[in-house]
Amino acid sequence: MTIDIRSLGYVRVASTDLEQWRTFAGKVLGLAEVRGPNPEHLYYRIDEVSHRLVVEPSDVDQLICAGWELADHRALQEAREHLQKAGVEFEEGTVAEIDDRRVQELIRFRDPFDNVFELYHGITYEARPLVTPYAATFVTGDQGMGHIVVPVSDDVEALRFYADVLGFRLRDSMSMPGEFVGKEPGSKVWLRFLGVNPRHHSLAFLPMPNPSKCVHIMLEVDELDHVGRALERVRKHQAPLSATLGRHMNDEMISFYVKSPAGFDVEFGTDGLTVDDSRWVARESTAVSYWGHDFGGGR
């Protein structure tokens, strides 16, 4: 038995400068700022869910946690029992945390690499239709918010934990020379891409430490024009471009990467691959992209 995670539901970010995030999330990414339970936090919608991104004031800039959606109370109770059997310590969300996330129940735990994950069910959604600042429609639904890439220190243990304990399914792999991450020359380390729904991957990991506790978060829109317009806003607001426009090999996403005020990247893309687990075969891709994605930012 594993945990029946359905999708990436939300991310929460710590920030030393909320105004930087207000410009970045609203004016660069085109997310809709909304009112939330805590007037000191920034809340952003991309679909009918009350909020998908929350930014909290802090004395550090980093990812706080990723929230993973389960179907209902029974699924969360089974997750509690499964984590206990696997020897994973977890804590129950407080009343204040449950209210701020606008969910019915919540538990929190750390993976073996100190990444914080929350499991929840019963998030609220809104009657008022969403019009984002630049009229982009984000691809969510049963694919969830998007995907997240987290840093790990051991790619073998990471695959075991995410697949065997949490129930993610391996969709694709990519190898890197070990010396890139301080291992002995001639060795290999693995990037793994894992899914829980039709989105090609909802979680991936890179075996390299990262002070912002996140490598990148991906948001998907429904049209290439929205990606192009966002790229123009990156230039207009002088946000640091991390990778030029390109098409990935594994999930076929056409995207660019921009550095967030927290130090991790946001991938902004369209045309991502969806998969059917009953027919999918996990393979090893031999390049990051078919074309583009210059991670020198085009310099």
PDB file of C-alpha atoms in Angstrom:
ATOM      1  CA  MET A   1       0.000   0.000   0.000  1.00  0.00           C
ATOM      2  CA  THR A   2       1.125   3.569  -0.706  1.00  0.00           C
ATOM      3  CA  ILE A   3      -0.410   7.019  -0.250  1.00  0.00           C
ATOM      4  CA  ASP A   4      -3.021   8.005  -2.831  1.00  0.00           C
ATOM      5  CA  ILE A   5      -1.747  11.497  -3.692  1.00  0.00           C
ATOM      6  CA  ARG A   6      -3.847  13.066  -6.448  1.00  0.00           C
ATOM      7  CA  SER A   7      -1.965  16.283  -7.301  1.00  0.00           C
ATOM      8  CA  LEU A   8       0.270  19.154  -6.227  1.00  0.00           C
ATOM      9  CA  GLY A   9      -2.260  21.411  -4.518  1.00  0.00           C
ATOM     10  CA  TYR A  10      -0.346  24.469  -3.343  1.00  0.00           C
ATOM     11  CA  VAL A  11       3.041  25.888  -2.439  1.00  0.00           C
ATOM     12  CA  ARG A  12       3.922  28.262   0.380  1.00  0.00           C
ATOM     13  CA  VAL A  13       6.949  30.553   0.256  1.00  0.00           C
ATOM     14  CA  ALA A  14       8.840  32.574   2.888  1.00  0.00           C
ATOM     15  CA  SER A  15       9.920  36.058   1.795  1.00  0.00           C
ATOM     16  CA  THR A  16      11.979  38.948   3.146  1.00  0.00           C
ATOM     17  CA  ASP A  17      10.303  41.303   0.634  1.00  0.00           C
ATOM     18  CA  LEU A  18       6.585  40.863  -0.070  1.00  0.00           C
ATOM     19  CA  GLU A  19       6.517  43.778  -2.532  1.00  0.00           C
ATOM     20  CA  GLN A  20       9.061  41.990  -4.726  1.00  0.00           C
ATOM     21  CA  TRP A  21       6.722  38.990  -4.778  1.00  0.00           C
ATOM     22  CA  ARG A  22       3.709  41.196  -5.488  1.00  0.00           C
ATOM     23  CA  THR A  23       5.428  42.473  -8.647  1.00  0.00           C
ATOM     24  CA  PHE A  24       6.797  39.072  -9.620  1.00  0.00           C
ATOM     25  CA  ALA A  25       3.628  36.996  -9.050  1.00  0.00           C
ATOM     26  CA  GLY A  26       1.157  39.591 -10.305  1.00  0.00           C
ATOM     27  CA  LYS A  27       2.941  41.581 -13.000  1.00  0.00           C
ATOM     28  CA  VAL A  28       5.436  39.002 -14.329  1.00  0.00           C
ATOM     29  CA  LEU A  29       3.665  35.644 -13.905  1.00  0.00           C
ATOM     30  CA  GLY A  30       0.150  37.077 -14.177  1.00  0.00           C
ATOM     31  CA  LEU A  31      -1.354  35.366 -11.112  1.00  0.00           C
ATOM     32  CA  ALA A  32      -4.463  36.873  -9.517  1.00  0.00           C
ATOM     33  CA  GLU A  33      -3.890  38.329  -6.042  1.00  0.00           C
ATOM     34  CA  VAL A  34      -6.836  37.679  -3.731  1.00  0.00           C
ATOM     35  CA  ARG A  35      -7.731  38.310  -0.096  1.00  0.00           C
ATOM     36  CA  GLY A  36      -7.002  35.472   2.295  1.00  0.00           C
ATOM     37  CA  PRO A  37      -7.436  34.672   5.986  1.00  0.00           C
ATOM     38  CA  ASN A  38      -4.210  36.390   7.140  1.00  0.00           C
ATOM     39  CA  PRO A  39      -3.766  40.069   6.119  1.00  0.00           C
ATOM     40  CA  GLU A  40       0.022  39.708   6.454  1.00  0.00           C
ATOM     41  CA  HIS A  41       0.229  37.029   3.720  1.00  0.00           C
ATOM     42  CA  LEU A  42      -0.054  37.292  -0.070  1.00  0.00           C
ATOM     43  CA  TYR A  43      -2.527  34.869  -1.679  1.00  0.00           C
ATOM     44  CA  TYR A  44      -2.713  34.009  -5.391  1.00  0.00           C
ATOM     45  CA  ARG A  45      -5.312  32.184  -7.468  1.00  0.00           C
ATOM     46  CA  ILE A  46      -4.768  30.512 -10.851  1.00  0.00           C
ATOM     47  CA  ASP A  47      -8.075  28.601 -11.039  1.00  0.00           C
ATOM     48  CA  GLU A  48     -11.245  27.969  -9.001  1.00  0.00           C
ATOM     49  CA  VAL A  49      -9.271  26.906  -5.889  1.00  0.00           C
ATOM     50  CA  SER A  50      -9.241  29.716  -3.284  1.00  0.00           C
ATOM     51  CA  HIS A  51      -5.445  30.034  -3.501  1.00  0.00           C
ATOM     52  CA  ARG A  52      -2.565  27.994  -4.891  1.00  0.00           C
ATOM     53  CA  LEU A  53       0.416  30.189  -3.927  1.00  0.00           C
ATOM     54  CA  VAL A  54       0.857  31.863  -0.533  1.00  0.00           C
ATOM     55  CA  VAL A  55       3.799  34.109   0.367  1.00  0.00           C
ATOM     56  CA  GLU A  56       4.536  34.744   4.055  1.00  0.00           C
ATOM     57  CA  PRO A  57       6.770  37.450   5.556  1.00  0.00           C
ATOM     58  CA  SER A  58       9.973  35.977   6.987  1.00  0.00           C
ATOM     59  CA  ASP A  59      13.635  36.657   7.637  1.00  0.00           C
ATOM     60  CA  VAL A  60      14.575  34.086   4.944  1.00  0.00           C
ATOM     61  CA  ASP A  61      13.752  33.588   1.255  1.00  0.00           C
ATOM     62  CA  GLN A  62      12.865  29.952   0.563  1.00  0.00           C
ATOM     63  CA  LEU A  63      10.155  27.389  -0.042  1.00  0.00           C
ATOM     64  CA  ILE A  64       8.185  26.629   3.144  1.00  0.00           C
ATOM     65  CA  CYS A  65       6.306  23.567   1.924  1.00  0.00           C
ATOM     66  CA  ALA A  66       4.459  21.856  -0.892  1.00  0.00           C
ATOM     67  CA  GLY A  67       0.871  20.738  -0.274  1.00  0.00           C
ATOM     68  CA  TRP A  68      -0.345  17.479  -1.847  1.00  0.00           C
ATOM     69  CA  GLU A  69      -4.058  16.839  -2.308  1.00  0.00           C
ATOM     70  CA  LEU A  70      -5.758  13.621  -1.219  1.00  0.00           C
ATOM     71  CA  ALA A  71      -9.343  12.641  -2.042  1.00  0.00           C
ATOM     72  CA  ASP A  72     -11.014  12.742   1.369  1.00  0.00           C
ATOM     73  CA  HIS A  73     -10.803  12.025   5.107  1.00  0.00           C
ATOM     74  CA  ARG A  74     -10.462   8.262   4.582  1.00  0.00           C
ATOM     75  CA  ALA A  75      -7.494   8.748   2.229  1.00  0.00           C
ATOM     76  CA  LEU A  76      -5.794  11.044   4.745  1.00  0.00           C
ATOM     77  CA  GLN A  77      -6.407   8.585   7.582  1.00  0.00           C
ATOM     78  CA  GLU A  78      -4.873   5.810   5.477  1.00  0.00           C
ATOM     79  CA  ALA A  79      -1.913   8.119   4.806  1.00  0.00           C
ATOM     80  CA  ARG A  80      -1.417   8.618   8.567  1.00  0.00           C
ATOM     81  CA  GLU A  81      -1.378   4.842   9.110  1.00  0.00           C
ATOM     82  CA  HIS A  82       0.970   4.301   6.167  1.00  0.00           C
ATOM     83  CA  LEU A  83       3.463   6.943   7.358  1.00  0.00           C
ATOM     84  CA  GLN A  84       3.429   5.439  10.858  1.00  0.00           C
ATOM     85  CA  LYS A  85       4.194   1.966   9.463  1.00  0.00           C
ATOM     86  CA  ALA A  86       7.000   3.440   7.326  1.00  0.00           C
ATOM     87  CA  GLY A  87       8.509   5.145  10.387  1.00  0.00           C
ATOM     88  CA  VAL A  88       7.901   8.669   9.079  1.00  0.00           C
ATOM     89  CA  GLU A  89       7.121  11.181  11.821  1.00  0.00           C
ATOM     90  CA  PHE A  90       4.306  13.631  11.051  1.00  0.00           C
ATOM     91  CA  GLU A  91       2.348  16.301  12.885  1.00  0.00           C
ATOM     92  CA  GLU A  92      -1.262  17.414  12.647  1.00  0.00           C
ATOM     93  CA  GLY A  93      -1.992  20.870  11.272  1.00  0.00           C
ATOM     94  CA  THR A  94      -3.113  23.407  13.872  1.00  0.00           C
ATOM     95  CA  VAL A  95      -6.511  25.092  13.666  1.00  0.00           C
ATOM     96  CA  ALA A  96      -4.790  28.302  12.480  1.00  0.00           C
ATOM     97  CA  GLU A  97      -2.862  26.436   9.763  1.00  0.00           C
ATOM     98  CA  ILE A  98      -5.984  24.617   8.562  1.00  0.00           C
ATOM     99  CA  ASP A  99      -7.874  27.932   8.430  1.00  0.00           C
ATOM    100  CA  ASP A 100      -5.066  29.685   6.540  1.00  0.00           C
ATOM    101  CA  ARG A 101      -4.815  26.897   3.945  1.00  0.00           C
ATOM    102  CA  ARG A 102      -8.620  26.704   3.747  1.00  0.00           C
ATOM    103  CA  VAL A 103      -8.629  22.904   3.992  1.00  0.00           C
ATOM    104  CA  GLN A 104     -10.550  20.499   6.223  1.00  0.00           C
ATOM    105  CA  GLU A 105      -7.611  18.417   7.501  1.00  0.00           C
ATOM    106  CA  LEU A 106      -3.845  18.584   7.218  1.00  0.00           C
ATOM    107  CA  ILE A 107      -0.736  16.670   8.267  1.00  0.00           C
ATOM    108  CA  ARG A 108       2.904  17.690   7.790  1.00  0.00           C
ATOM    109  CA  PHE A 109       6.151  15.703   7.529  1.00  0.00           C
ATOM    110  CA  ARG A 110       9.704  16.007   6.243  1.00  0.00           C
ATOM    111  CA  ASP A 111      11.277  13.773   3.635  1.00  0.00           C
ATOM    112  CA  PRO A 112      14.777  12.353   4.349  1.00  0.00           C
ATOM    113  CA  PHE A 113      16.291  15.551   2.891  1.00  0.00           C
ATOM    114  CA  ASP A 114      14.416  18.072   5.068  1.00  0.00           C
ATOM    115  CA  ASN A 115      11.895  19.022   2.367  1.00  0.00           C
ATOM    116  CA  VAL A 116       8.548  19.811   4.022  1.00  0.00           C
ATOM    117  CA  PHE A 117       5.427  18.210   2.541  1.00  0.00           C
ATOM    118  CA  GLU A 118       1.816  18.625   3.653  1.00  0.00           C
ATOM    119  CA  LEU A 119      -1.009  16.201   2.886  1.00  0.00           C
ATOM    120  CA  TYR A 120      -4.535  17.595   2.981  1.00  0.00           C
ATOM    121  CA  HIS A 121      -8.081  17.193   1.763  1.00  0.00           C
ATOM    122  CA  GLY A 122     -11.144  19.382   1.421  1.00  0.00           C
ATOM    123  CA  ILE A 123      -9.676  22.619   0.039  1.00  0.00           C
ATOM    124  CA  THR A 124     -12.173  25.395  -0.734  1.00  0.00           C
ATOM    125  CA  TYR A 125     -13.034  26.659  -4.197  1.00  0.00           C
ATOM    126  CA  GLU A 126     -14.706  29.872  -5.279  1.00  0.00           C
ATOM    127  CA  ALA A 127     -17.991  30.824  -6.951  1.00  0.00           C
ATOM    128  CA  ARG A 128     -16.481  33.962  -8.483  1.00  0.00           C
ATOM    129  CA  PRO A 129     -14.939  33.200 -11.908  1.00  0.00           C
ATOM    130  CA  LEU A 130     -11.241  33.919 -12.168  1.00  0.00           C
ATOM    131  CA  VAL A 131      -9.893  36.499 -14.585  1.00  0.00           C
ATOM    132  CA  THR A 132      -6.105  36.594 -14.304  1.00  0.00           C
ATOM    133  CA  PRO A 133      -4.367  39.966 -14.841  1.00  0.00           C
ATOM    134  CA  TYR A 134      -3.408  39.124 -18.457  1.00  0.00           C
ATOM    135  CA  ALA A 135      -6.336  36.795 -19.197  1.00  0.00           C
ATOM    136  CA  ALA A 136      -4.215  33.627 -19.243  1.00  0.00           C
ATOM    137  CA  THR A 137      -5.885  30.317 -18.413  1.00  0.00           C
ATOM    138  CA  PHE A 138      -3.761  27.973 -16.308  1.00  0.00           C
ATOM    139  CA  VAL A 139      -3.831  24.202 -16.865  1.00  0.00           C
ATOM    140  CA  THR A 140      -4.901  22.645 -13.554  1.00  0.00           C
ATOM    141  CA  GLY A 141      -7.961  20.433 -12.879  1.00  0.00           C
ATOM    142  CA  ASP A 142      -6.983  16.827 -12.203  1.00  0.00           C
ATOM    143  CA  GLN A 143      -3.369  17.758 -13.079  1.00  0.00           C
ATOM    144  CA  GLY A 144      -3.143  20.027 -10.027  1.00  0.00           C
ATOM    145  CA  MET A 145      -1.219  23.275  -9.680  1.00  0.00           C
ATOM    146  CA  GLY A 146       1.793  22.201 -11.753  1.00  0.00           C
ATOM    147  CA  HIS A 147       5.025  20.517 -10.715  1.00  0.00           C
ATOM    148  CA  ILE A 148       7.843  21.069  -8.253  1.00  0.00           C
ATOM    149  CA  VAL A 149      11.505  20.031  -8.311  1.00  0.00           C
ATOM    150  CA  VAL A 150      13.158  19.586  -4.917  1.00  0.00           C
ATOM    151  CA  PRO A 151      16.821  19.197  -3.910  1.00  0.00           C
ATOM    152  CA  VAL A 152      17.994  15.907  -2.398  1.00  0.00           C
ATOM    153  CA  SER A 153      21.359  14.549  -1.241  1.00  0.00           C
ATOM    154  CA  ASP A 154      20.888  10.898  -2.276  1.00  0.00           C
ATOM    155  CA  ASP A 155      19.113  10.036  -5.521  1.00  0.00           C
ATOM    156  CA  VAL A 156      18.767   6.331  -4.641  1.00  0.00           C
ATOM    157  CA  GLU A 157      17.091   7.011  -1.281  1.00  0.00           C
ATOM    158  CA  ALA A 158      14.958   9.756  -2.843  1.00  0.00           C
ATOM    159  CA  LEU A 159      13.516   7.381  -5.454  1.00  0.00           C
ATOM    160  CA  ARG A 160      12.848   4.752  -2.787  1.00  0.00           C
ATOM    161  CA  PHE A 161      11.094   7.240  -0.495  1.00  0.00           C
ATOM    162  CA  TYR A 162       8.968   9.016  -3.103  1.00  0.00           C
ATOM    163  CA  ALA A 163       7.983   5.829  -4.952  1.00  0.00           C
ATOM    164  CA  ASP A 164       7.717   3.231  -2.163  1.00  0.00           C
ATOM    165  CA  VAL A 165       6.582   5.408   0.740  1.00  0.00           C
ATOM    166  CA  LEU A 166       4.630   8.217  -0.942  1.00  0.00           C
ATOM    167  CA  GLY A 167       3.377   6.352  -4.013  1.00  0.00           C
ATOM    168  CA  PHE A 168       4.725   8.516  -6.842  1.00  0.00           C
ATOM    169  CA  ARG A 169       5.196   6.683 -10.159  1.00  0.00           C
ATOM    170  CA  LEU A 170       8.438   6.938 -12.126  1.00  0.00           C
ATOM    171  CA  ARG A 171       7.822   8.561 -15.498  1.00  0.00           C
ATOM    172  CA  ASP A 172      11.290   9.482 -16.783  1.00  0.00           C
ATOM    173  CA  SER A 173      14.958   9.648 -15.767  1.00  0.00           C
ATOM    174  CA  MET A 174      17.998  11.638 -16.792  1.00  0.00           C
ATOM    175  CA  SER A 175      21.599  10.984 -15.749  1.00  0.00           C
ATOM    176  CA  MET A 176      24.238  13.579 -14.917  1.00  0.00           C
ATOM    177  CA  PRO A 177      27.994  13.213 -14.386  1.00  0.00           C
ATOM    178  CA  GLY A 178      28.601  12.732 -10.663  1.00  0.00           C
ATOM    179  CA  GLU A 179      31.314  15.409 -10.579  1.00  0.00           C
ATOM    180  CA  PHE A 180      28.606  18.034 -11.248  1.00  0.00           C
ATOM    181  CA  VAL A 181      27.417  17.486  -7.680  1.00  0.00           C
ATOM    182  CA  GLY A 182      30.737  16.737  -5.992  1.00  0.00           C
ATOM    183  CA  LYS A 183      30.779  12.933  -6.486  1.00  0.00           C
ATOM    184  CA  GLU A 184      33.777  11.041  -7.827  1.00  0.00           C
ATOM    185  CA  PRO A 185      34.637  11.482 -11.551  1.00  0.00           C
ATOM    186  CA  GLY A 186      33.082   8.813 -13.762  1.00  0.00           C
ATOM    187  CA  SER A 187      30.097   8.287 -11.431  1.00  0.00           C
ATOM    188  CA  LYS A 188      26.478   9.009 -12.328  1.00  0.00           C
ATOM    189  CA  VAL A 189      23.680  10.729 -10.465  1.00  0.00           C
ATOM    190  CA  TRP A 190      20.026  10.612 -11.468  1.00  0.00           C
ATOM    191  CA  LEU A 191      17.313  13.183 -11.939  1.00  0.00           C
ATOM    192  CA  ARG A 192      13.987  11.386 -11.634  1.00  0.00           C
ATOM    193  CA  PHE A 193      10.597  12.629 -12.754  1.00  0.00           C
ATOM    194  CA  LEU A 194       7.560  11.228 -10.946  1.00  0.00           C
ATOM    195  CA  GLY A 195       3.821  11.520 -11.496  1.00  0.00           C
ATOM    196  CA  VAL A 196       0.520  10.914  -9.729  1.00  0.00           C
ATOM    197  CA  ASN A 197      -2.000  12.009 -12.389  1.00  0.00           C
ATOM    198  CA  PRO A 198      -2.083  12.654 -16.171  1.00  0.00           C
ATOM    199  CA  ARG A 199       0.541  15.423 -15.907  1.00  0.00           C
ATOM    200  CA  HIS A 200       3.870  13.915 -17.017  1.00  0.00           C
ATOM    201  CA  HIS A 201       5.436  14.753 -13.655  1.00  0.00           C
ATOM    202  CA  SER A 202       4.234  16.502 -10.508  1.00  0.00           C
ATOM    203  CA  LEU A 203       7.479  15.959  -8.569  1.00  0.00           C
ATOM    204  CA  ALA A 204      11.097  15.700  -9.627  1.00  0.00           C
ATOM    205  CA  PHE A 205      14.342  15.761  -7.704  1.00  0.00           C
ATOM    206  CA  LEU A 206      17.873  16.974  -8.334  1.00  0.00           C
ATOM    207  CA  PRO A 207      20.698  15.501  -6.225  1.00  0.00           C
ATOM    208  CA  MET A 208      22.211  18.869  -5.394  1.00  0.00           C
ATOM    209  CA  PRO A 209      21.766  21.098  -2.305  1.00  0.00           C
ATOM    210  CA  ASN A 210      19.878  24.347  -2.766  1.00  0.00           C
ATOM    211  CA  PRO A 211      19.610  27.123  -0.134  1.00  0.00           C
ATOM    212  CA  SER A 212      16.096  28.088  -1.299  1.00  0.00           C
ATOM    213  CA  LYS A 213      14.899  24.478  -0.616  1.00  0.00           C
ATOM    214  CA  CYS A 214      13.475  24.289  -4.137  1.00  0.00           C
ATOM    215  CA  VAL A 215      14.942  23.949  -7.644  1.00  0.00           C
ATOM    216  CA  HIS A 216      11.883  25.190  -9.492  1.00  0.00           C
ATOM    217  CA  ILE A 217       8.097  25.293  -9.610  1.00  0.00           C
ATOM    218  CA  MET A 218       6.284  24.904 -12.933  1.00  0.00           C
ATOM    219  CA  LEU A 219       3.067  26.671 -13.956  1.00  0.00           C
ATOM    220  CA  GLU A 220       1.368  25.743 -17.232  1.00  0.00           C
ATOM    221  CA  VAL A 221      -0.887  27.934 -19.399  1.00  0.00           C
ATOM    222  CA  ASP A 222      -3.128  26.798 -22.234  1.00  0.00           C
ATOM    223  CA  GLU A 223      -1.627  28.786 -25.144  1.00  0.00           C
ATOM    224  CA  LEU A 224       1.838  29.559 -26.470  1.00  0.00           C
ATOM    225  CA  ASP A 225       0.894  33.235 -26.815  1.00  0.00           C
ATOM    226  CA  HIS A 226       0.525  33.487 -23.024  1.00  0.00           C
ATOM    227  CA  VAL A 227       4.079  32.138 -22.642  1.00  0.00           C
ATOM    228  CA  GLY A 228       5.364  34.697 -25.140  1.00  0.00           C
ATOM    229  CA  ARG A 229       3.570  37.563 -23.406  1.00  0.00           C
ATOM    230  CA  ALA A 230       4.934  36.450 -20.033  1.00  0.00           C
ATOM    231  CA  LEU A 231       8.429  36.408 -21.535  1.00  0.00           C
ATOM    232  CA  GLU A 232       7.925  40.024 -22.619  1.00  0.00           C
ATOM    233  CA  ARG A 233       6.847  40.925 -19.070  1.00  0.00           C
ATOM    234  CA  VAL A 234      10.032  39.287 -17.733  1.00  0.00           C
ATOM    235  CA  ARG A 235      11.997  41.711 -19.900  1.00  0.00           C
ATOM    236  CA  LYS A 236       9.811  44.703 -19.033  1.00  0.00           C
ATOM    237  CA  HIS A 237      10.134  44.189 -15.266  1.00  0.00           C
ATOM    238  CA  GLN A 238      13.801  43.111 -15.531  1.00  0.00           C
ATOM    239  CA  ALA A 239      13.204  39.797 -13.785  1.00  0.00           C
ATOM    240  CA  PRO A 240      16.294  37.551 -14.080  1.00  0.00           C
ATOM    241  CA  LEU A 241      15.798  35.088 -16.955  1.00  0.00           C
ATOM    242  CA  SER A 242      17.304  31.718 -15.953  1.00  0.00           C
ATOM    243  CA  ALA A 243      16.667  29.814 -19.198  1.00  0.00           C
ATOM    244  CA  THR A 244      15.549  30.894 -22.640  1.00  0.00           C
ATOM    245  CA  LEU A 245      12.486  29.508 -24.421  1.00  0.00           C
ATOM    246  CA  GLY A 246      12.801  25.830 -25.312  1.00  0.00           C
ATOM    247  CA  ARG A 247      10.983  22.502 -25.556  1.00  0.00           C
ATOM    248  CA  HIS A 248      11.824  19.814 -22.998  1.00  0.00           C
ATOM    249  CA  MET A 249      12.462  16.278 -24.120  1.00  0.00           C
ATOM    250  CA  ASN A 250      10.659  14.378 -21.368  1.00  0.00           C
ATOM    251  CA  ASP A 251       7.367  16.259 -20.887  1.00  0.00           C
ATOM    252  CA  GLU A 252       7.494  18.174 -24.231  1.00  0.00           C
ATOM    253  CA  MET A 253       6.742  21.453 -22.431  1.00  0.00           C
ATOM    254  CA  ILE A 254       7.555  24.686 -24.299  1.00  0.00           C
ATOM    255  CA  SER A 255       8.731  26.997 -21.538  1.00  0.00           C
ATOM    256  CA  PHE A 256      11.192  29.481 -20.129  1.00  0.00           C
ATOM    257  CA  TYR A 257      12.604  29.813 -16.589  1.00  0.00           C
ATOM    258  CA  VAL A 258      12.705  32.985 -14.500  1.00  0.00           C
ATOM    259  CA  LYS A 259      14.302  33.442 -11.068  1.00  0.00           C
ATOM    260  CA  SER A 260      11.819  34.168  -8.283  1.00  0.00           C
ATOM    261  CA  PRO A 261      12.518  36.552  -5.376  1.00  0.00           C
ATOM    262  CA  ALA A 262      13.032  33.414  -3.221  1.00  0.00           C
ATOM    263  CA  GLY A 263      16.010  32.324  -5.317  1.00  0.00           C
ATOM    264  CA  PHE A 264      14.396  29.280  -6.958  1.00  0.00           C
ATOM    265  CA  ASP A 265      13.184  29.331 -10.556  1.00  0.00           C
ATOM    266  CA  VAL A 266       9.648  29.365 -11.901  1.00  0.00           C
ATOM    267  CA  GLU A 267       9.174  27.466 -15.146  1.00  0.00           C
ATOM    268  CA  PHE A 268       6.352  29.009 -17.205  1.00  0.00           C
ATOM    269  CA  GLY A 269       5.180  26.811 -20.048  1.00  0.00           C
ATOM    270  CA  THR A 270       2.534  25.304 -22.283  1.00  0.00           C
ATOM    271  CA  ASP A 271       1.758  22.134 -24.250  1.00  0.00           C
ATOM    272  CA  GLY A 272       2.913  19.690 -21.564  1.00  0.00           C
ATOM    273  CA  LEU A 273       2.565  15.974 -22.193  1.00  0.00           C
ATOM    274  CA  THR A 274      -0.178  14.021 -20.439  1.00  0.00           C
ATOM    275  CA  VAL A 275       0.186  10.286 -19.896  1.00  0.00           C
ATOM    276  CA  ASP A 276      -1.880   7.173 -19.305  1.00  0.00           C
ATOM    277  CA  ASP A 277      -0.237   5.058 -16.576  1.00  0.00           C
ATOM    278  CA  SER A 278      -1.689   1.832 -17.954  1.00  0.00           C
ATOM    279  CA  ARG A 279       0.343   2.315 -21.152  1.00  0.00           C
ATOM    280  CA  TRP A 280       3.270   4.480 -20.011  1.00  0.00           C
ATOM    281  CA  VAL A 281       6.835   3.144 -20.122  1.00  0.00           C
ATOM    282  CA  ALA A 282       9.522   4.944 -18.073  1.00  0.00           C
ATOM    283  CA  ARG A 283      12.626   5.723 -20.117  1.00  0.00           C
ATOM    284  CA  GLU A 284      15.859   7.708 -19.891  1.00  0.00           C
ATOM    285  CA  SER A 285      15.976  10.958 -21.863  1.00  0.00           C
ATOM    286  CA  THR A 286      19.400  11.847 -23.244  1.00  0.00           C
ATOM    287  CA  ALA A 287      19.061  15.638 -23.194  1.00  0.00           C
ATOM    288  CA  VAL A 288      17.211  18.292 -21.208  1.00  0.00           C
ATOM    289  CA  SER A 289      15.515  19.726 -24.303  1.00  0.00           C
ATOM    290  CA  TYR A 290      14.924  19.177 -28.004  1.00  0.00           C
ATOM    291  CA  TRP A 291      15.832  22.832 -28.553  1.00  0.00           C
ATOM    292  CA  GLY A 292      16.355  26.040 -26.576  1.00  0.00           C
ATOM    293  CA  HIS A 293      16.489  26.255 -22.776  1.00  0.00           C
ATOM    294  CA  ASP A 294      19.858  27.970 -22.626  1.00  0.00           C
ATOM    295  CA  PHE A 295      20.438  28.022 -18.864  1.00  0.00           C
ATOM    296  CA  GLY A 296      22.876  30.869 -19.305  1.00  0.00           C
ATOM    297  CA  GLY A 297      19.721  32.938 -19.809  1.00  0.00           C
ATOM    298  CA  GLY A 298      20.795  33.661 -23.403  1.00  0.00           C
ATOM    299  CA  ARG A 299      23.877  35.572 -22.340  1.00  0.00           C
TER     300      ARG A 299
END
